[in-house]
């Protein structure tokens, strides 16, 4: 189905983006149902000179999709099936499915899951291609660690679209194309239409081919009110949290079943929160849970409130992501930390979060990483960060377009102050471990913003960049698929 401006359905599909700072205004939206239709869309874009882009869930934080330069938008939202493919001996997931739909179908059908993200509304297309992580990743690895194959529609040297199924099998001539989609990001090599998932080395019936989530999960929210939280207390909280994770994120840790995110909200939000998820079926969980909270809270000087709920894994996995309401304009950036933030960096975070002139919903988000994730070689997947303890994300949301410049500058100042020693970004070193394509920031390409002297692609992909560029050169030599953070062919 092809929709154009004037069609009543066009506005709804064009406006599916997460960040209202950016708007899609394509000449055509192709609502596709299979790879053959995607081939036709690509062939038209090439023949008519149209910039083409693709949308899965619509949750990109930057304008990698929602930008006026794109004249043909391929929308995958109708491609949502989740099935078991006996010929591939793997679970087949179409690229337009949302994470919540995947979790529900896999669990209710076979009792298994993939260790993907915490937001059930996110589309698998971009999430998987960028190397997604989530609450089960410390236990089972990244979602791409279970990716067996990918179906991609590419535009090769002949200028004609074709569909390729690339697998992780050692003898597959297209294995590098599979590898590029284990963290190389979506929309830069072709258009993914299907993924197949099977844990490497898994055998037996379908129910044995992917991880089994815990039957029940304990979810806890620990909140420290900003009222009464001094800079000393804030510093102690962040240092406690960092020290604990530095000591408990190695492979084999007793805390591998724990996922947490420390959400350092702006003071105008009212509180700082720690969200914890743990396997509620294990006998040691209550003791480990309480010990963790005590360690993080020690010496903070403000008594937290602790809200504990317990439910089935699926029930909690499908809880909708909290809305920012009218605060739909956004700027963010993310990366990885090998070691905790130091005192100077924490002070920079505190200054920004308590800035009395700032009214946006700012946040510094430190998500638990490590454990099983760090058992994989950095070159085994395109996402190379395999010895980190945190996924780091800076975010800011606001409502009024007139405040765009001020609010964008707020997060730029925060990022620059925290990473001032490395040119304003988490350039890989002993403490930091680079960026994350699923938390994109196009400032990374701007030498006025990224003063590190390190190319943006090396910050994100480190030593995996040359191989990714070779994949780009092989499968998209004419740069048909390009956006603000895609690689150029050689």
XYZ file of C-alpha atoms in Angstrom:
490
model
C 0.000 0.000 0.000
C 1.358 3.423 -0.981
C 0.129 6.475 0.915
C 0.688 10.085 -0.132
C -0.075 13.491 1.419
C -3.814 14.067 1.380
C -4.652 10.505 2.382
C -6.273 10.468 5.830
C -3.889 7.708 6.923
C -0.747 9.545 5.853
C -0.512 11.862 8.853
C -0.819 9.000 11.344
C 1.946 6.984 9.707
C 4.205 9.967 9.066
C 3.854 11.110 12.678
C 4.872 7.864 14.391
C 8.296 9.175 15.402
C 9.297 9.361 19.074
C 10.896 12.812 19.008
C 8.557 15.633 17.959
C 11.537 17.889 17.187
C 11.674 16.020 13.886
C 8.920 15.331 11.377
C 8.754 12.948 8.443
C 7.376 14.524 5.258
C 7.961 11.902 2.538
C 6.311 12.002 -0.847
C 5.278 8.393 -0.333
C 4.913 5.959 2.545
C 5.114 2.339 1.469
C 3.270 0.135 3.960
C 4.874 -3.182 3.057
C 4.103 -6.802 3.886
C 7.056 -8.757 2.482
C 10.547 -8.469 1.064
C 9.300 -8.414 -2.531
C 7.415 -5.178 -1.864
C 10.511 -3.710 -0.214
C 12.480 -4.561 -3.365
C 9.976 -2.602 -5.466
C 10.246 0.408 -3.156
C 14.041 0.388 -3.379
C 14.029 -0.018 -7.136
C 11.703 2.968 -7.490
C 13.821 5.080 -5.156
C 16.938 4.298 -7.170
C 15.306 4.930 -10.564
C 13.652 8.181 -9.474
C 16.477 9.501 -7.324
C 14.442 9.445 -4.097
C 16.192 9.334 -0.730
C 14.817 6.244 0.988
C 14.518 5.373 4.662
C 12.865 2.705 6.810
C 10.835 2.688 9.999
C 10.208 -0.229 12.335
C 8.947 0.957 15.730
C 9.547 4.682 15.265
C 11.617 5.171 18.429
C 14.759 6.716 16.990
C 15.918 9.610 19.203
C 17.588 11.567 16.378
C 16.425 12.522 12.880
C 17.864 9.404 11.259
C 14.379 8.681 9.848
C 12.228 11.757 10.449
C 14.010 14.218 8.185
C 12.731 16.117 5.124
C 15.598 14.781 3.004
C 13.859 11.384 2.870
C 11.255 11.234 0.118
C 10.242 7.552 0.353
C 9.547 5.976 3.745
C 9.266 2.197 3.975
C 7.018 1.377 6.947
C 7.367 -2.174 8.316
C 4.631 -1.939 10.958
C 2.439 -4.528 9.216
C 5.257 -7.109 9.262
C 4.826 -8.362 12.833
C 4.606 -12.150 12.802
C 6.553 -14.352 15.224
C 6.777 -18.008 14.210
C 9.014 -21.051 14.474
C 10.788 -21.890 11.224
C 11.542 -25.644 11.175
C 13.810 -25.383 8.117
C 16.017 -22.787 9.824
C 15.410 -24.467 13.205
C 15.030 -20.993 14.655
C 12.352 -18.485 15.607
C 11.458 -16.100 12.788
C 10.524 -12.537 13.764
C 9.451 -9.993 11.186
C 11.221 -6.657 11.529
C 8.103 -4.588 12.219
C 7.156 -6.476 15.378
C 7.318 -4.641 18.696
C 9.348 -6.084 21.542
C 6.232 -6.683 23.618
C 4.663 -8.666 20.790
C 7.807 -10.749 20.456
C 7.987 -11.442 24.191
C 4.350 -12.479 24.334
C 4.457 -14.713 21.262
C 7.684 -16.484 22.227
C 6.673 -17.008 25.843
C 3.080 -18.070 25.336
C 3.987 -20.294 22.394
C 7.202 -21.910 23.578
C 8.127 -20.595 27.047
C 11.223 -18.788 25.762
C 12.385 -15.234 25.090
C 15.212 -13.058 23.793
C 17.078 -10.720 26.189
C 15.820 -7.520 24.606
C 14.909 -4.098 25.934
C 12.642 -2.906 28.702
C 10.332 -0.829 26.448
C 7.664 -3.112 24.893
C 6.691 -0.485 22.285
C 10.106 -0.479 20.560
C 10.357 -2.125 17.140
C 12.785 -5.007 16.753
C 14.235 -3.719 13.473
C 16.404 -0.973 14.928
C 16.704 -2.462 18.414
C 18.271 -5.714 17.246
C 20.421 -4.193 14.493
C 21.994 -1.822 16.999
C 22.849 -4.556 19.509
C 19.973 -4.229 21.960
C 20.161 -5.040 25.657
C 17.674 -5.356 28.486
C 16.733 -6.788 31.906
C 17.905 -10.336 31.086
C 21.174 -9.378 29.410
C 23.454 -9.803 32.440
C 22.138 -13.364 32.607
C 21.852 -14.252 28.903
C 23.855 -11.677 26.937
C 22.737 -9.170 24.326
C 19.847 -9.896 22.004
C 22.306 -10.194 19.077
C 24.138 -12.980 20.889
C 21.102 -15.087 19.954
C 20.709 -13.819 16.368
C 21.066 -16.712 13.942
C 20.132 -15.094 10.647
C 18.780 -11.953 9.037
C 16.883 -11.254 5.817
C 18.012 -7.985 4.226
C 16.945 -6.263 1.032
C 20.060 -4.609 -0.373
C 20.992 -2.512 -3.395
C 24.187 -3.956 -4.825
C 26.597 -2.827 -7.512
C 24.106 -3.516 -10.276
C 21.718 -0.900 -8.910
C 18.914 -3.421 -8.514
C 17.396 -4.499 -5.194
C 17.746 -8.094 -4.097
C 16.894 -10.063 -0.976
C 19.614 -11.910 0.920
C 19.346 -14.267 3.873
C 22.600 -14.049 5.822
C 23.380 -16.448 8.669
C 26.017 -16.814 11.350
C 27.127 -20.128 9.823
C 30.864 -20.145 9.218
C 30.512 -21.174 5.572
C 27.852 -18.609 4.645
C 29.185 -16.294 1.904
C 27.003 -13.525 3.349
C 28.089 -14.051 6.951
C 29.553 -10.531 7.149
C 26.129 -9.082 6.350
C 24.704 -11.024 9.302
C 27.584 -9.776 11.450
C 26.941 -6.133 10.458
C 23.429 -6.447 11.909
C 24.733 -7.545 15.313
C 25.364 -3.942 16.350
C 26.138 -1.993 13.176
C 22.825 -0.166 13.389
C 19.699 -0.183 11.262
C 19.075 1.528 7.941
C 22.684 1.762 6.776
C 23.277 -1.479 4.858
C 19.822 -2.311 3.520
C 16.321 -2.915 4.858
C 15.907 -5.814 7.273
C 12.629 -7.694 6.858
C 13.147 -10.757 9.065
C 15.324 -11.996 11.915
C 15.864 -15.583 13.043
C 16.837 -16.297 16.656
C 18.523 -19.365 18.096
C 21.090 -19.515 20.886
C 24.458 -20.740 19.565
C 24.969 -24.388 20.452
C 21.340 -24.944 21.453
C 19.806 -28.248 20.362
C 16.589 -30.150 20.830
C 12.983 -29.018 20.433
C 11.961 -25.414 19.835
C 11.433 -24.761 23.546
C 15.151 -25.464 24.117
C 16.544 -23.089 21.490
C 16.285 -19.759 23.335
C 16.598 -18.641 26.981
C 13.747 -19.249 29.378
C 12.767 -16.196 31.426
C 12.037 -16.595 35.145
C 8.456 -17.523 35.929
C 8.171 -14.597 38.341
C 10.049 -11.311 38.723
C 10.522 -8.968 41.658
C 10.431 -5.332 40.553
C 11.522 -2.686 43.035
C 11.624 1.096 42.761
C 13.833 2.829 45.328
C 13.286 6.616 45.452
C 15.397 9.305 47.128
C 13.597 12.682 47.224
C 15.578 15.682 46.036
C 14.201 17.549 49.018
C 17.001 17.063 51.549
C 19.450 15.411 49.149
C 22.669 17.418 49.439
C 25.521 17.379 46.941
C 27.468 15.242 49.399
C 24.582 12.783 49.646
C 24.102 12.741 45.875
C 27.807 12.077 45.360
C 27.749 9.267 47.901
C 24.742 7.676 46.193
C 26.345 7.666 42.739
C 29.696 6.500 44.096
C 28.035 3.701 46.088
C 26.166 2.567 43.013
C 29.276 2.697 40.849
C 31.480 0.861 43.330
C 28.889 -1.883 43.776
C 28.624 -2.510 40.046
C 32.386 -2.437 39.609
C 32.557 -5.261 42.154
C 29.542 -7.291 40.960
C 29.497 -7.255 37.156
C 32.016 -9.966 36.285
C 30.895 -13.164 34.528
C 29.691 -15.657 37.109
C 28.575 -13.023 39.612
C 25.870 -14.072 42.044
C 24.108 -10.924 40.866
C 23.893 -11.953 37.206
C 20.111 -12.218 37.608
C 19.877 -8.563 38.687
C 19.086 -5.743 36.310
C 18.916 -2.199 37.583
C 18.880 1.337 36.279
C 19.840 4.348 38.359
C 17.747 7.228 37.039
C 19.314 10.508 38.098
C 16.438 12.866 37.329
C 16.579 16.655 37.307
C 15.652 18.133 40.672
C 12.448 19.563 39.166
C 11.260 15.968 38.666
C 11.323 15.517 42.447
C 13.329 12.350 43.065
C 16.186 10.105 42.024
C 15.187 6.488 41.439
C 16.741 3.050 41.258
C 14.668 0.457 39.422
C 15.567 -3.185 40.126
C 14.407 -6.407 38.483
C 15.386 -9.834 39.825
C 14.362 -13.462 39.387
C 11.790 -13.972 42.157
C 11.968 -17.766 41.957
C 15.479 -18.023 43.431
C 15.885 -18.573 47.175
C 18.781 -16.124 47.397
C 16.946 -13.235 45.720
C 15.512 -11.548 48.879
C 18.891 -11.440 50.607
C 20.769 -10.283 47.508
C 18.087 -7.685 46.797
C 18.213 -6.187 50.315
C 22.011 -6.227 50.394
C 22.148 -4.322 47.121
C 19.776 -1.607 48.332
C 21.684 -1.210 51.598
C 24.977 -0.860 49.739
C 23.665 1.816 47.386
C 21.863 3.730 50.165
C 24.675 3.779 52.718
C 25.529 7.277 53.943
C 23.272 9.120 51.504
C 21.565 10.999 54.327
C 18.049 10.733 52.928
C 15.778 7.810 53.699
C 14.464 6.283 50.488
C 11.008 4.900 49.861
C 11.001 1.314 48.604
C 8.135 0.028 46.472
C 8.251 -3.722 45.775
C 5.941 -5.534 43.383
C 6.044 -9.098 42.136
C 4.423 -10.608 39.091
C 4.873 -12.982 36.210
C 7.785 -12.230 33.906
C 5.464 -11.571 30.972
C 3.175 -9.317 32.981
C 6.070 -7.050 33.943
C 7.704 -7.244 30.511
C 4.536 -5.836 28.925
C 4.103 -2.869 31.271
C 4.005 0.238 29.005
C 6.881 2.687 29.146
C 5.921 5.727 31.260
C 4.931 8.680 29.110
C 6.542 12.108 29.222
C 3.139 13.593 28.422
C 3.459 16.851 26.527
C 7.251 16.729 26.929
C 7.721 15.135 23.502
C 10.739 17.099 22.302
C 13.983 15.356 23.093
C 17.769 15.300 22.901
C 19.930 12.458 24.149
C 23.235 10.625 23.841
C 24.532 7.327 25.169
C 27.552 5.158 25.631
C 29.364 2.697 27.877
C 31.457 2.858 31.039
C 34.158 0.391 32.013
C 34.559 2.074 35.400
C 32.218 4.274 37.475
C 31.943 8.019 37.090
C 34.620 9.782 39.136
C 34.087 12.576 41.644
C 34.665 15.334 39.083
C 32.177 13.786 36.679
C 29.571 13.303 39.405
C 29.955 16.968 40.352
C 29.253 17.935 36.725
C 26.124 15.778 36.732
C 24.949 17.338 39.986
C 25.411 20.895 38.665
C 23.305 20.196 35.603
C 20.565 18.303 37.414
C 20.176 21.043 40.031
C 20.414 23.971 37.615
C 17.673 26.316 38.857
C 17.196 27.804 35.379
C 16.461 24.444 33.771
C 12.870 23.177 33.600
C 13.199 20.246 31.210
C 12.924 16.629 32.339
C 16.626 15.865 32.269
C 18.103 12.546 33.299
C 21.363 10.631 33.539
C 20.612 6.923 33.248
C 23.060 4.244 34.387
C 21.866 0.768 33.396
C 23.477 -2.406 34.749
C 25.702 -4.104 32.193
C 28.406 -6.782 32.231
C 28.228 -10.401 33.481
C 27.255 -12.675 30.524
C 27.546 -9.758 28.080
C 31.264 -9.616 28.803
C 31.930 -13.259 27.933
C 31.777 -12.547 24.190
C 34.768 -11.366 22.180
C 34.601 -7.737 21.023
C 34.942 -8.777 17.374
C 32.361 -11.590 17.529
C 29.544 -9.087 17.014
C 29.545 -5.633 15.478
C 28.881 -4.057 18.875
C 32.375 -4.173 20.413
C 31.710 -3.114 24.014
C 32.305 -6.343 25.915
C 33.988 -5.277 29.147
C 31.704 -2.495 30.385
C 29.741 -2.329 33.631
C 27.239 0.382 32.646
C 25.197 1.505 29.691
C 25.085 5.306 30.009
C 22.369 7.578 28.623
C 21.898 11.337 28.887
C 18.378 12.480 28.094
C 16.320 15.670 28.163
C 12.632 16.153 27.327
C 10.630 19.357 27.026
C 7.426 20.687 25.493
C 7.869 24.129 23.929
C 9.605 24.387 20.510
C 10.727 27.872 21.507
C 12.959 26.232 24.129
C 14.771 23.932 21.706
C 18.067 25.784 21.675
C 18.223 26.176 25.455
C 17.278 22.564 26.134
C 19.656 21.116 23.542
C 22.443 23.258 24.973
C 21.631 21.977 28.466
C 22.397 18.406 27.502
C 25.397 19.441 25.433
C 26.801 21.242 28.466
C 26.180 18.215 30.661
C 27.840 15.855 28.180
C 30.783 18.198 27.615
C 31.412 18.713 31.323
C 31.276 15.023 32.168
C 33.514 13.995 29.257
C 35.610 17.142 29.025
C 38.859 15.204 29.255
C 37.983 13.327 26.057
C 36.540 16.049 23.872
C 32.959 15.932 25.130
C 32.202 12.273 24.341
C 32.903 8.898 25.993
C 35.911 8.142 23.803
C 37.206 4.644 24.648
C 39.870 4.641 27.340
C 40.413 2.927 30.673
C 37.173 4.307 32.106
C 34.909 4.827 29.090
C 34.080 2.479 26.246
C 32.535 4.515 23.473
C 29.082 5.274 22.153
C 25.995 3.262 21.263
C 24.271 3.554 17.893
C 20.833 2.955 19.472
C 21.396 6.057 21.632
C 22.463 8.241 18.713
C 23.747 11.808 18.832
C 24.604 13.424 15.508
C 26.716 15.966 17.409
C 29.344 13.239 17.368
C 29.996 14.049 13.688
C 30.383 17.778 14.343
C 34.021 18.792 15.030
C 32.739 21.820 16.930
C 31.007 19.435 19.366
C 33.321 16.421 19.203
C 36.691 17.999 19.916
C 38.357 14.688 20.792
C 40.018 14.271 17.412
C 38.622 10.709 17.351
C 36.243 9.990 14.433
C 32.633 9.430 15.402
C 32.610 5.910 13.973
C 35.617 4.894 16.055
C 33.859 6.150 19.188
C 30.890 3.883 18.450
C 32.441 0.800 16.801
C 36.123 1.016 17.747
C 38.183 -1.625 15.913
C 35.090 -3.115 14.254
C 34.705 -0.038 12.042
C 36.899 -1.215 9.101
C 34.988 -4.469 8.772
C 31.657 -2.643 8.905
C 32.812 -0.262 6.218
C 33.779 -3.214 4.039
C 30.278 -4.658 4.461
C 28.876 -1.281 3.432
C 31.139 -1.272 0.382
C 30.010 -4.777 -0.612
C 26.261 -4.484 -0.145
C 25.555 -0.757 -0.569
C 28.383 0.604 -2.741
C 26.232 3.456 -4.095
C 25.219 4.609 -0.601
C 21.506 4.191 -1.221
C 20.900 3.672 2.498
C 22.321 6.592 4.421
C 21.451 8.764 7.394
C 23.191 11.031 9.876
C 25.127 8.182 11.528
C 25.558 5.662 8.745
C 28.886 4.609 7.266
C 30.087 5.655 3.851
C 31.308 3.043 1.366
C 35.027 2.934 0.638
